[in-house]
PDB file of C-alpha atoms in Angstrom:
ATOM      1  CA  MET U  19       3.278  23.511  18.316  1.00 53.00           C
ATOM      2  CA  LYS U  20       4.240  20.111  19.664  1.00 71.00           C
ATOM      3  CA  GLU U  21       6.535  17.931  17.584  1.00 89.00           C
ATOM      4  CA  ARG U  22       4.933  16.466  14.461  1.00 96.00           C
ATOM      5  CA  LYS U  23       5.555  12.737  14.226  1.00 98.00           C
ATOM      6  CA  LEU U  24       3.246  11.861  11.326  1.00 98.00           C
ATOM      7  CA  THR U  25       3.319  12.404   7.571  1.00 98.00           C
ATOM      8  CA  ILE U  26       0.291  11.497   5.487  1.00 98.00           C
ATOM      9  CA  PHE U  27       0.946  11.270   1.769  1.00 98.00           C
ATOM     10  CA  THR U  28      -1.355  10.891  -1.201  1.00 98.00           C
ATOM     11  CA  PRO U  29      -0.195   9.683  -4.621  1.00 98.00           C
ATOM     12  CA  ILE U  30      -2.601  10.972  -7.258  1.00 98.00           C
ATOM     13  CA  TYR U  31      -3.124  10.872 -11.007  1.00 97.00           C
ATOM     14  CA  ASN U  32      -5.987  12.790 -12.649  1.00 96.00           C
ATOM     15  CA  ARG U  33      -8.249  12.702  -9.611  1.00 96.00           C
ATOM     16  CA  ALA U  34      -8.508  16.350  -8.652  1.00 97.00           C
ATOM     17  CA  TYR U  35     -12.276  15.910  -8.794  1.00 96.00           C
ATOM     18  CA  CYS U  36     -12.338  13.720  -5.668  1.00 96.00           C
ATOM     19  CA  LEU U  37      -9.406  14.996  -3.598  1.00 98.00           C
ATOM     20  CA  ASN U  38     -11.462  17.633  -1.776  1.00 97.00           C
ATOM     21  CA  ASN U  39     -13.061  14.938   0.430  1.00 97.00           C
ATOM     22  CA  CYS U  40      -9.598  13.964   1.635  1.00 98.00           C
ATOM     23  CA  TYR U  41      -8.617  17.592   2.233  1.00 98.00           C
ATOM     24  CA  GLN U  42     -11.781  18.406   4.170  1.00 98.00           C
ATOM     25  CA  SER U  43     -11.288  15.342   6.374  1.00 98.00           C
ATOM     26  CA  MET U  44      -7.865  16.667   7.335  1.00 97.00           C
ATOM     27  CA  ARG U  45      -9.305  20.041   8.171  1.00 97.00           C
ATOM     28  CA  ARG U  46     -11.780  18.303  10.499  1.00 98.00           C
ATOM     29  CA  GLN U  47      -9.003  16.705  12.565  1.00 98.00           C
ATOM     30  CA  LYS U  48      -8.716  18.158  16.056  1.00 97.00           C
ATOM     31  CA  ASN U  49      -5.087  17.100  16.081  1.00 97.00           C
ATOM     32  CA  LYS U  50      -3.256  18.956  13.293  1.00 97.00           C
ATOM     33  CA  ARG U  51       0.204  17.629  14.127  1.00 97.00           C
ATOM     34  CA  PHE U  52       0.836  16.130  10.698  1.00 98.00           C
ATOM     35  CA  ILE U  53       2.216  17.002   7.286  1.00 98.00           C
ATOM     36  CA  TRP U  54       0.238  16.192   4.146  1.00 98.00           C
ATOM     37  CA  ILE U  55       2.359  15.411   1.090  1.00 98.00           C
ATOM     38  CA  ILE U  56       0.596  15.261  -2.268  1.00 98.00           C
ATOM     39  CA  VAL U  57       2.547  13.571  -5.076  1.00 98.00           C
ATOM     40  CA  ASP U  58       1.189  14.383  -8.519  1.00 98.00           C
ATOM     41  CA  ASP U  59       2.035  11.459 -10.817  1.00 98.00           C
ATOM     42  CA  GLY U  60       1.903  13.513 -14.018  1.00 97.00           C
ATOM     43  CA  SER U  61      -1.750  14.581 -13.889  1.00 97.00           C
ATOM     44  CA  THR U  62      -3.273  16.504 -16.793  1.00 97.00           C
ATOM     45  CA  ASP U  63      -6.240  17.931 -14.884  1.00 97.00           C
ATOM     46  CA  ASN U  64      -6.429  21.003 -12.608  1.00 96.00           C
ATOM     47  CA  LEU U  65      -4.765  19.330  -9.631  1.00 97.00           C
ATOM     48  CA  GLU U  66      -1.787  21.676  -9.319  1.00 97.00           C
ATOM     49  CA  SER U  67      -3.861  24.860  -9.288  1.00 97.00           C
ATOM     50  CA  LEU U  68      -6.327  23.312  -6.804  1.00 97.00           C
ATOM     51  CA  VAL U  69      -3.609  22.261  -4.364  1.00 98.00           C
ATOM     52  CA  SER U  70      -1.826  25.605  -4.745  1.00 97.00           C
ATOM     53  CA  GLU U  71      -4.944  27.324  -3.424  1.00 97.00           C
ATOM     54  CA  TRP U  72      -5.074  25.001  -0.424  1.00 97.00           C
ATOM     55  CA  ILE U  73      -1.400  25.619   0.383  1.00 97.00           C
ATOM     56  CA  VAL U  74      -1.998  29.374   0.431  1.00 96.00           C
ATOM     57  CA  ASP U  75      -5.217  29.149   2.454  1.00 94.00           C
ATOM     58  CA  GLU U  76      -4.238  26.459   4.974  1.00 94.00           C
ATOM     59  CA  SER U  77      -2.698  27.699   8.231  1.00 92.00           C
ATOM     60  CA  GLU U  78      -3.339  24.806  10.641  1.00 94.00           C
ATOM     61  CA  PHE U  79      -1.303  22.040   9.039  1.00 96.00           C
ATOM     62  CA  GLN U  80       1.442  21.851   6.441  1.00 96.00           C
ATOM     63  CA  ILE U  81       0.735  20.821   2.843  1.00 98.00           C
ATOM     64  CA  GLU U  82       3.544  19.941   0.440  1.00 98.00           C
ATOM     65  CA  TYR U  83       3.068  19.346  -3.291  1.00 98.00           C
ATOM     66  CA  TYR U  84       5.480  17.511  -5.597  1.00 98.00           C
ATOM     67  CA  ARG U  85       5.024  16.721  -9.271  1.00 98.00           C
ATOM     68  CA  LYS U  86       6.692  14.021 -11.360  1.00 97.00           C
ATOM     69  CA  GLU U  87       6.300  12.324 -14.713  1.00 97.00           C
ATOM     70  CA  ASN U  88       3.699   9.580 -14.785  1.00 96.00           C
ATOM     71  CA  GLY U  89       5.251   6.330 -13.625  1.00 96.00           C
ATOM     72  CA  GLY U  90       2.723   4.586 -11.410  1.00 95.00           C
ATOM     73  CA  MET U  91       1.683   4.789  -7.780  1.00 94.00           C
ATOM     74  CA  TYR U  92       4.792   3.106  -6.384  1.00 96.00           C
ATOM     75  CA  THR U  93       7.087   5.685  -8.037  1.00 96.00           C
ATOM     76  CA  ALA U  94       4.993   8.341  -6.292  1.00 97.00           C
ATOM     77  CA  TYR U  95       5.679   6.488  -3.034  1.00 98.00           C
ATOM     78  CA  ASN U  96       9.396   6.712  -3.735  1.00 98.00           C
ATOM     79  CA  LEU U  97       9.214  10.470  -4.303  1.00 98.00           C
ATOM     80  CA  ALA U  98       7.200  10.956  -1.113  1.00 98.00           C
ATOM     81  CA  PHE U  99       9.790   9.014   0.899  1.00 98.00           C
ATOM     82  CA  GLU U 100      12.461  11.474  -0.236  1.00 98.00           C
ATOM     83  CA  HIS U 101      10.604  14.273   1.576  1.00 98.00           C
ATOM     84  CA  ILE U 102       9.356  12.589   4.769  1.00 98.00           C
ATOM     85  CA  ILE U 103      11.057  14.012   7.859  1.00 97.00           C
ATOM     86  CA  THR U 104       8.703  12.630  10.525  1.00 98.00           C
ATOM     87  CA  ASP U 105       9.021   9.396  12.505  1.00 98.00           C
ATOM     88  CA  TYR U 106       5.901   7.782  11.025  1.00 98.00           C
ATOM     89  CA  TRP U 107       4.059   7.795   7.714  1.00 98.00           C
ATOM     90  CA  MET U 108       0.815   6.578   6.217  1.00 98.00           C
ATOM     91  CA  CYS U 109      -0.593   6.629   2.702  1.00 98.00           C
ATOM     92  CA  ILE U 110      -4.151   7.629   1.980  1.00 98.00           C
ATOM     93  CA  ASP U 111      -5.534   7.240  -1.524  1.00 97.00           C
ATOM     94  CA  SER U 112      -6.898  10.266  -3.351  1.00 96.00           C
ATOM     95  CA  ASP U 113     -10.476   8.920  -3.319  1.00 96.00           C
ATOM     96  CA  ASP U 114     -10.427   8.071   0.426  1.00 97.00           C
ATOM     97  CA  TRP U 115     -10.474  10.260   3.524  1.00 98.00           C
ATOM     98  CA  LEU U 116      -9.633  10.204   7.217  1.00 98.00           C
ATOM     99  CA  ALA U 117     -12.107   9.297   9.928  1.00 98.00           C
ATOM    100  CA  ASP U 118     -12.783  12.407  11.995  1.00 96.00           C
ATOM    101  CA  ASP U 119     -10.679  11.308  14.994  1.00 97.00           C
ATOM    102  CA  ALA U 120      -8.031   9.389  13.018  1.00 98.00           C
ATOM    103  CA  VAL U 121      -4.985  11.528  13.838  1.00 98.00           C
ATOM    104  CA  ASN U 122      -5.771  11.524  17.565  1.00 98.00           C
ATOM    105  CA  ARG U 123      -6.166   7.725  17.440  1.00 98.00           C
ATOM    106  CA  ILE U 124      -2.818   7.391  15.673  1.00 98.00           C
ATOM    107  CA  TYR U 125      -1.032   9.597  18.192  1.00 98.00           C
ATOM    108  CA  ASP U 126      -2.554   7.662  21.082  1.00 98.00           C
ATOM    109  CA  ALA U 127      -1.141   4.478  19.549  1.00 98.00           C
ATOM    110  CA  ILE U 128       2.258   6.081  18.928  1.00 98.00           C
ATOM    111  CA  ASP U 129       2.428   7.309  22.518  1.00 97.00           C
ATOM    112  CA  TYR U 130       1.589   3.825  23.827  1.00 98.00           C
ATOM    113  CA  VAL U 131       4.124   2.106  21.558  1.00 98.00           C
ATOM    114  CA  GLU U 132       6.895   4.508  22.546  1.00 97.00           C
ATOM    115  CA  LYS U 133       6.033   4.394  26.241  1.00 97.00           C
ATOM    116  CA  LYS U 134       6.080   0.583  26.269  1.00 97.00           C
ATOM    117  CA  LYS U 135       9.092   0.462  23.923  1.00 97.00           C
ATOM    118  CA  LEU U 136       7.382  -2.132  21.754  1.00 98.00           C
ATOM    119  CA  SER U 137       9.486  -3.662  18.999  1.00 97.00           C
ATOM    120  CA  ILE U 138       7.124  -3.058  16.087  1.00 98.00           C
ATOM    121  CA  CYS U 139       7.488  -1.649  12.569  1.00 98.00           C
ATOM    122  CA  GLY U 140       4.130   0.118  12.541  1.00 98.00           C
ATOM    123  CA  ILE U 141       0.526   0.433  13.615  1.00 98.00           C
ATOM    124  CA  VAL U 142      -2.466  -1.154  11.926  1.00 98.00           C
ATOM    125  CA  GLY U 143      -6.003   0.218  12.057  1.00 98.00           C
ATOM    126  CA  LEU U 144      -9.305  -0.235  10.286  1.00 98.00           C
ATOM    127  CA  ASP U 145     -10.764   0.880   6.976  1.00 98.00           C
ATOM    128  CA  ALA U 146     -14.523   1.337   6.648  1.00 98.00           C
ATOM    129  CA  LEU U 147     -17.058   2.056   3.933  1.00 97.00           C
ATOM    130  CA  GLN U 148     -19.051   5.286   3.895  1.00 95.00           C
ATOM    131  CA  ASP U 149     -21.943   3.613   5.717  1.00 96.00           C
ATOM    132  CA  GLY U 150     -19.641   2.646   8.593  1.00 95.00           C
ATOM    133  CA  THR U 151     -19.231  -1.021   7.625  1.00 96.00           C
ATOM    134  CA  ILE U 152     -15.741  -2.128   8.658  1.00 97.00           C
ATOM    135  CA  CYS U 153     -13.803  -3.725   5.821  1.00 97.00           C
ATOM    136  CA  GLY U 154     -13.287  -7.327   6.885  1.00 95.00           C
ATOM    137  CA  GLY U 155     -14.519  -6.754  10.436  1.00 96.00           C
ATOM    138  CA  LYS U 156     -12.642  -5.888  13.611  1.00 96.00           C
ATOM    139  CA  LEU U 157      -9.008  -6.845  14.059  1.00 97.00           C
ATOM    140  CA  PRO U 158      -8.125  -9.688  16.473  1.00 97.00           C
ATOM    141  CA  ASP U 159      -8.102  -8.946  20.184  1.00 96.00           C
ATOM    142  CA  VAL U 160      -4.319  -9.033  20.560  1.00 97.00           C
ATOM    143  CA  ASP U 161      -1.727  -6.254  20.971  1.00 97.00           C
ATOM    144  CA  ILE U 162       0.607  -7.097  18.099  1.00 98.00           C
ATOM    145  CA  VAL U 163       0.214  -9.052  14.884  1.00 98.00           C
ATOM    146  CA  GLY U 164       2.200  -9.753  11.729  1.00 98.00           C
ATOM    147  CA  LEU U 165       0.856  -8.504   8.409  1.00 97.00           C
ATOM    148  CA  LEU U 166       0.626 -12.010   6.939  1.00 97.00           C
ATOM    149  CA  GLU U 167      -0.417 -13.434  10.293  1.00 97.00           C
ATOM    150  CA  LEU U 168      -3.445 -11.157  10.169  1.00 97.00           C
ATOM    151  CA  LYS U 169      -4.373 -12.647   6.815  1.00 96.00           C
ATOM    152  CA  LEU U 170      -3.468 -16.300   7.314  1.00 96.00           C
ATOM    153  CA  LYS U 171      -3.975 -16.968  11.022  1.00 96.00           C
ATOM    154  CA  TYR U 172      -6.830 -14.589  11.822  1.00 97.00           C
ATOM    155  CA  HIS U 173      -8.402 -14.667   8.315  1.00 96.00           C
ATOM    156  CA  HIS U 174      -8.958 -10.910   8.118  1.00 96.00           C
ATOM    157  CA  LYS U 175     -10.040 -10.275   4.523  1.00 93.00           C
ATOM    158  CA  GLY U 176     -10.675  -6.535   4.406  1.00 92.00           C
ATOM    159  CA  ASP U 177      -8.501  -3.553   3.602  1.00 95.00           C
ATOM    160  CA  ILE U 178      -6.566  -2.085   6.518  1.00 97.00           C
ATOM    161  CA  LYS U 179      -4.757   1.167   7.198  1.00 98.00           C
ATOM    162  CA  VAL U 180      -1.118   0.856   8.244  1.00 98.00           C
ATOM    163  CA  ILE U 181       1.110   3.553   9.726  1.00 98.00           C
ATOM    164  CA  TYR U 182       4.780   2.633   9.394  1.00 98.00           C
ATOM    165  CA  SER U 183       7.909   3.719  11.213  1.00 98.00           C
ATOM    166  CA  MET U 184      10.400   5.506   8.969  1.00 98.00           C
ATOM    167  CA  ALA U 185      13.241   3.914  10.947  1.00 97.00           C
ATOM    168  CA  ASP U 186      12.086   0.498   9.688  1.00 97.00           C
ATOM    169  CA  THR U 187      11.003   1.677   6.244  1.00 98.00           C
ATOM    170  CA  LYS U 188      14.367   3.193   5.325  1.00 97.00           C
ATOM    171  CA  HIS U 189      15.906  -0.272   4.869  1.00 96.00           C
ATOM    172  CA  TYR U 190      13.513  -1.039   1.983  1.00 96.00           C
ATOM    173  CA  ILE U 191      13.355   2.235   0.056  1.00 96.00           C
ATOM    174  CA  PRO U 192      13.391   3.232  -2.646  1.00 96.00           C
ATOM    175  CA  MET U 193      11.244   0.428  -3.961  1.00 95.00           C
ATOM    176  CA  PRO U 194      12.553  -1.145  -7.188  1.00 94.00           C
ATOM    177  CA  GLU U 195      11.301   0.692 -10.257  1.00 93.00           C
ATOM    178  CA  ILE U 196      10.586  -1.655 -13.159  1.00 95.00           C
ATOM    179  CA  PRO U 197      10.797  -0.033 -16.632  1.00 92.00           C
ATOM    180  CA  GLY U 198       7.448  -0.155 -18.411  1.00 93.00           C
ATOM    181  CA  GLU U 199       5.537  -1.408 -15.360  1.00 96.00           C
ATOM    182  CA  LYS U 200       3.344   1.056 -13.460  1.00 94.00           C
ATOM    183  CA  ASP U 201       1.483  -1.283 -11.112  1.00 93.00           C
ATOM    184  CA  PHE U 202       4.264  -2.505  -8.826  1.00 93.00           C
ATOM    185  CA  ASN U 203       2.428  -3.114  -5.550  1.00 93.00           C
ATOM    186  CA  PRO U 204       3.745  -1.259  -2.432  1.00 95.00           C
ATOM    187  CA  TYR U 205       2.601  -4.342  -0.495  1.00 96.00           C
ATOM    188  CA  TYR U 206       5.991  -5.761  -1.590  1.00 97.00           C
ATOM    189  CA  MET U 207       7.807  -3.390   0.763  1.00 97.00           C
ATOM    190  CA  MET U 208       5.331  -4.129   3.567  1.00 98.00           C
ATOM    191  CA  LEU U 209       5.925  -7.873   3.209  1.00 97.00           C
ATOM    192  CA  LYS U 210       9.660  -7.268   3.508  1.00 97.00           C
ATOM    193  CA  MET U 211       9.181  -5.345   6.762  1.00 97.00           C
ATOM    194  CA  ASP U 212       6.802  -8.010   8.045  1.00 98.00           C
ATOM    195  CA  ILE U 213       9.601 -10.573   8.158  1.00 97.00           C
ATOM    196  CA  ASN U 214      11.412  -8.683  10.909  1.00 95.00           C
ATOM    197  CA  LYS U 215       8.781  -6.970  13.062  1.00 97.00           C
ATOM    198  CA  PRO U 216       5.007  -7.120  13.702  1.00 98.00           C
ATOM    199  CA  LEU U 217       2.407  -4.330  13.886  1.00 98.00           C
ATOM    200  CA  TYR U 218       0.672  -2.830  16.907  1.00 98.00           C
ATOM    201  CA  ILE U 219      -3.116  -3.102  16.635  1.00 98.00           C
ATOM    202  CA  CYS U 220      -5.248   0.039  16.837  1.00 98.00           C
ATOM    203  CA  ASN U 221      -8.767  -1.374  16.620  1.00 97.00           C
ATOM    204  CA  HIS U 222     -10.409   1.846  15.435  1.00 98.00           C
ATOM    205  CA  ILE U 223     -11.580   3.163  12.066  1.00 98.00           C
ATOM    206  CA  LEU U 224      -8.863   5.397  10.647  1.00 98.00           C
ATOM    207  CA  CYS U 225      -9.873   5.696   7.009  1.00 98.00           C
ATOM    208  CA  ILE U 226     -13.068   5.808   4.942  1.00 98.00           C
ATOM    209  CA  VAL U 227     -12.597   4.078   1.592  1.00 96.00           C
ATOM    210  CA  ASN U 228     -14.408   4.964  -1.620  1.00 91.00           C
ATOM    211  CA  TYR U 229     -13.485   2.448  -4.310  1.00 82.00           C
ATOM    212  CA  GLN U 230     -13.251   3.788  -7.861  1.00 73.00           C
ATOM    213  CA  GLN U 231     -13.901   1.876 -11.086  1.00 63.00           C
ATOM    214  CA  ASP U 232     -10.454   2.776 -12.414  1.00 59.00           C
ATOM    215  CA  GLY U 233      -8.604   1.753  -9.254  1.00 56.00           C
ATOM    216  CA  MET U 234      -5.725  -0.719  -9.058  1.00 57.00           C
ATOM    217  CA  THR U 235      -7.935  -3.480  -7.629  1.00 59.00           C
ATOM    218  CA  SER U 236     -10.419  -3.234 -10.501  1.00 58.00           C
ATOM    219  CA  ARG U 237      -7.745  -3.865 -13.148  1.00 86.00           C
ATOM    220  CA  VAL U 238      -5.762  -6.552 -11.364  1.00 93.00           C
ATOM    221  CA  LEU U 239      -5.997  -9.137 -14.177  1.00 95.00           C
ATOM    222  CA  GLN U 240      -4.759  -6.582 -16.680  1.00 96.00           C
ATOM    223  CA  SER U 241      -1.897  -5.759 -14.304  1.00 96.00           C
ATOM    224  CA  TYR U 242      -0.929  -9.433 -14.073  1.00 97.00           C
ATOM    225  CA  GLU U 243      -0.256  -9.369 -17.811  1.00 97.00           C
ATOM    226  CA  GLU U 244       1.192  -5.869 -18.165  1.00 97.00           C
ATOM    227  CA  CYS U 245       3.422  -5.936 -15.061  1.00 97.00           C
ATOM    228  CA  PRO U 246       4.713  -9.517 -14.817  1.00 98.00           C
ATOM    229  CA  VAL U 247       8.090  -8.690 -13.247  1.00 97.00           C
ATOM    230  CA  SER U 248       6.412  -6.679 -10.505  1.00 97.00           C
ATOM    231  CA  TYR U 249       3.996  -9.472  -9.659  1.00 97.00           C
ATOM    232  CA  ALA U 250       6.708 -12.138  -9.802  1.00 97.00           C
ATOM    233  CA  MET U 251       8.667 -10.084  -7.245  1.00 97.00           C
ATOM    234  CA  LEU U 252       5.550  -9.852  -5.065  1.00 97.00           C
ATOM    235  CA  ARG U 253       5.216 -13.667  -5.110  1.00 97.00           C
ATOM    236  CA  GLU U 254       8.892 -13.962  -4.145  1.00 96.00           C
ATOM    237  CA  ALA U 255       8.291 -11.648  -1.185  1.00 97.00           C
ATOM    238  CA  TYR U 256       5.458 -13.893   0.014  1.00 97.00           C
ATOM    239  CA  LEU U 257       7.652 -16.970  -0.318  1.00 96.00           C
ATOM    240  CA  GLU U 258      10.418 -15.397   1.793  1.00 96.00           C
ATOM    241  CA  HIS U 259       8.172 -15.935   4.817  1.00 96.00           C
ATOM    242  CA  GLN U 260       9.273 -19.313   6.134  1.00 89.00           C
ATOM    243  CA  GLU U 261       6.161 -20.247   8.100  1.00 91.00           C
ATOM    244  CA  ILE U 262       3.418 -19.668   5.533  1.00 96.00           C
ATOM    245  CA  PRO U 263       1.036 -22.630   4.965  1.00 96.00           C
ATOM    246  CA  CYS U 264       1.999 -24.986   2.161  1.00 96.00           C
ATOM    247  CA  MET U 265      -1.169 -24.408   0.108  1.00 97.00           C
ATOM    248  CA  PHE U 266      -0.759 -20.626   0.336  1.00 97.00           C
ATOM    249  CA  ALA U 267       2.859 -20.971  -0.813  1.00 97.00           C
ATOM    250  CA  TYR U 268       1.700 -23.232  -3.646  1.00 97.00           C
ATOM    251  CA  ARG U 269      -0.772 -20.591  -4.857  1.00 98.00           C
ATOM    252  CA  GLN U 270       2.056 -18.047  -4.929  1.00 98.00           C
ATOM    253  CA  CYS U 271       4.101 -20.472  -7.020  1.00 98.00           C
ATOM    254  CA  ILE U 272       1.209 -20.864  -9.481  1.00 98.00           C
ATOM    255  CA  HIS U 273       1.038 -17.087  -9.866  1.00 98.00           C
ATOM    256  CA  TYR U 274       4.820 -16.934 -10.188  1.00 98.00           C
ATOM    257  CA  VAL U 275       4.745 -19.398 -13.118  1.00 98.00           C
ATOM    258  CA  SER U 276       2.036 -17.331 -14.818  1.00 98.00           C
ATOM    259  CA  SER U 277       4.031 -14.113 -14.312  1.00 98.00           C
ATOM    260  CA  TRP U 278       7.197 -15.786 -15.601  1.00 97.00           C
ATOM    261  CA  ILE U 279       5.401 -16.752 -18.841  1.00 98.00           C
ATOM    262  CA  PHE U 280       4.073 -13.221 -19.348  1.00 98.00           C
ATOM    263  CA  ALA U 281       7.568 -11.818 -18.700  1.00 97.00           C
ATOM    264  CA  LYS U 282       9.204 -14.147 -21.226  1.00 97.00           C
ATOM    265  CA  ARG U 283       6.666 -13.167 -23.883  1.00 97.00           C
ATOM    266  CA  GLN U 284       7.589  -9.533 -23.253  1.00 97.00           C
ATOM    267  CA  LYS U 285      11.321 -10.366 -23.226  1.00 96.00           C
ATOM    268  CA  LYS U 286      11.629  -9.247 -19.614  1.00 96.00           C
ATOM    269  CA  LYS U 287      13.823 -10.883 -16.988  1.00 94.00           C
ATOM    270  CA  VAL U 288      12.536 -12.169 -13.658  1.00 94.00           C
ATOM    271  CA  ASN U 289      14.496 -13.704 -10.809  1.00 89.00           C
ATOM    272  CA  SER U 290      14.557 -17.485 -11.000  1.00 90.00           C
ATOM    273  CA  LEU U 291      12.711 -19.570  -8.425  1.00 94.00           C
ATOM    274  CA  TRP U 292      13.060 -22.770 -10.403  1.00 91.00           C
ATOM    275  CA  ARG U 293      15.196 -24.439  -7.737  1.00 88.00           C
ATOM    276  CA  ARG U 294      12.095 -24.693  -5.564  1.00 90.00           C
ATOM    277  CA  LYS U 295      10.330 -28.039  -5.938  1.00 94.00           C
ATOM    278  CA  LEU U 296       7.009 -26.354  -5.239  1.00 95.00           C
ATOM    279  CA  VAL U 297       7.456 -24.140  -8.316  1.00 97.00           C
ATOM    280  CA  TRP U 298       7.945 -27.177 -10.554  1.00 97.00           C
ATOM    281  CA  MET U 299       4.784 -28.690  -9.090  1.00 97.00           C
ATOM    282  CA  ALA U 300       2.965 -25.471 -10.014  1.00 98.00           C
ATOM    283  CA  VAL U 301       3.929 -25.463 -13.718  1.00 98.00           C
ATOM    284  CA  ILE U 302       0.747 -26.979 -15.166  1.00 98.00           C
ATOM    285  CA  PRO U 303      -1.732 -24.934 -13.060  1.00 98.00           C
ATOM    286  CA  GLY U 304       0.499 -21.875 -13.682  1.00 98.00           C
ATOM    287  CA  VAL U 305       0.214 -22.356 -17.442  1.00 98.00           C
ATOM    288  CA  ILE U 306      -3.561 -22.756 -17.113  1.00 98.00           C
ATOM    289  CA  LEU U 307      -3.773 -19.570 -15.001  1.00 98.00           C
ATOM    290  CA  ASN U 308      -1.707 -17.712 -17.581  1.00 98.00           C
ATOM    291  CA  MET U 309      -4.042 -18.828 -20.387  1.00 98.00           C
ATOM    292  CA  TRP U 310      -7.115 -17.878 -18.330  1.00 98.00           C
ATOM    293  CA  VAL U 311      -5.783 -14.396 -17.516  1.00 98.00           C
ATOM    294  CA  SER U 312      -4.914 -13.857 -21.182  1.00 97.00           C
ATOM    295  CA  TRP U 313      -8.401 -14.952 -22.242  1.00 97.00           C
ATOM    296  CA  LYS U 314     -10.138 -12.757 -19.650  1.00 96.00           C
ATOM    297  CA  ASN U 315      -8.095  -9.726 -20.718  1.00 96.00           C
ATOM    298  CA  ARG U 316      -8.888 -10.315 -24.393  1.00 96.00           C
ATOM    299  CA  SER U 317     -12.575 -10.729 -23.576  1.00 95.00           C
ATOM    300  CA  ALA U 318     -12.809  -7.571 -21.451  1.00 84.00           C
TER     301      ALA U 318
END
């Protein structure tokens, strides 16, 4: 077998019922040069027995299973990183699955990047819904792009699939683990990497997404209140980018003020950004946002 350069990992909590779609999509790949790591974040369903059967039955690609106490998706990321031995990694959620030619597309991109010796931290491709609709539309017709540049310059609004280099990732792992907060967003680490290197664009569908009602996106307002330190750190990561538009930076400051208030109520400590004039200008709208989030969560 040729060298495996790709690890795909899936953090999962009590979703054994939907993981088979992901597994079957991997079996459909013509290119089996990958390792699939499943990180069980303290599930109480039949996940372990299900995966154990797959490990015994599967002969074409390697499956690894690791179990930990429930701590949130980002802690599952940290455990996965401890076991990745390949040059590249990608995360696929338990309710999503690979497009049928995804691994071949990824290897084509890796081969091009390495042949051209491009200075990038990863590869970005497309997510799509089950009916084939691309989330946010095609990526811009350029070779490389920054993560925030994709959002702010090219106004791409949809979810994307990113494959990162472990050589660049290792400088930012493990991600900080915040006691009592389970919704720290792995986007924090990606924003850190984005400061130094861009992404190579692979304008093909790599992942089919299947949004669940109990997913992280669906409970974002609740997360703002329950995980204020995590979200304050995310706003700081945005603000580390020197060339972001002023209004975008201002919105991050408004969210930072709201997170700071939630953290103080919970007697948690967040890093201080109060030396920034823009933060002081965001105090009143930040207080209003905090009150609105609190009201929405009480009304839900």
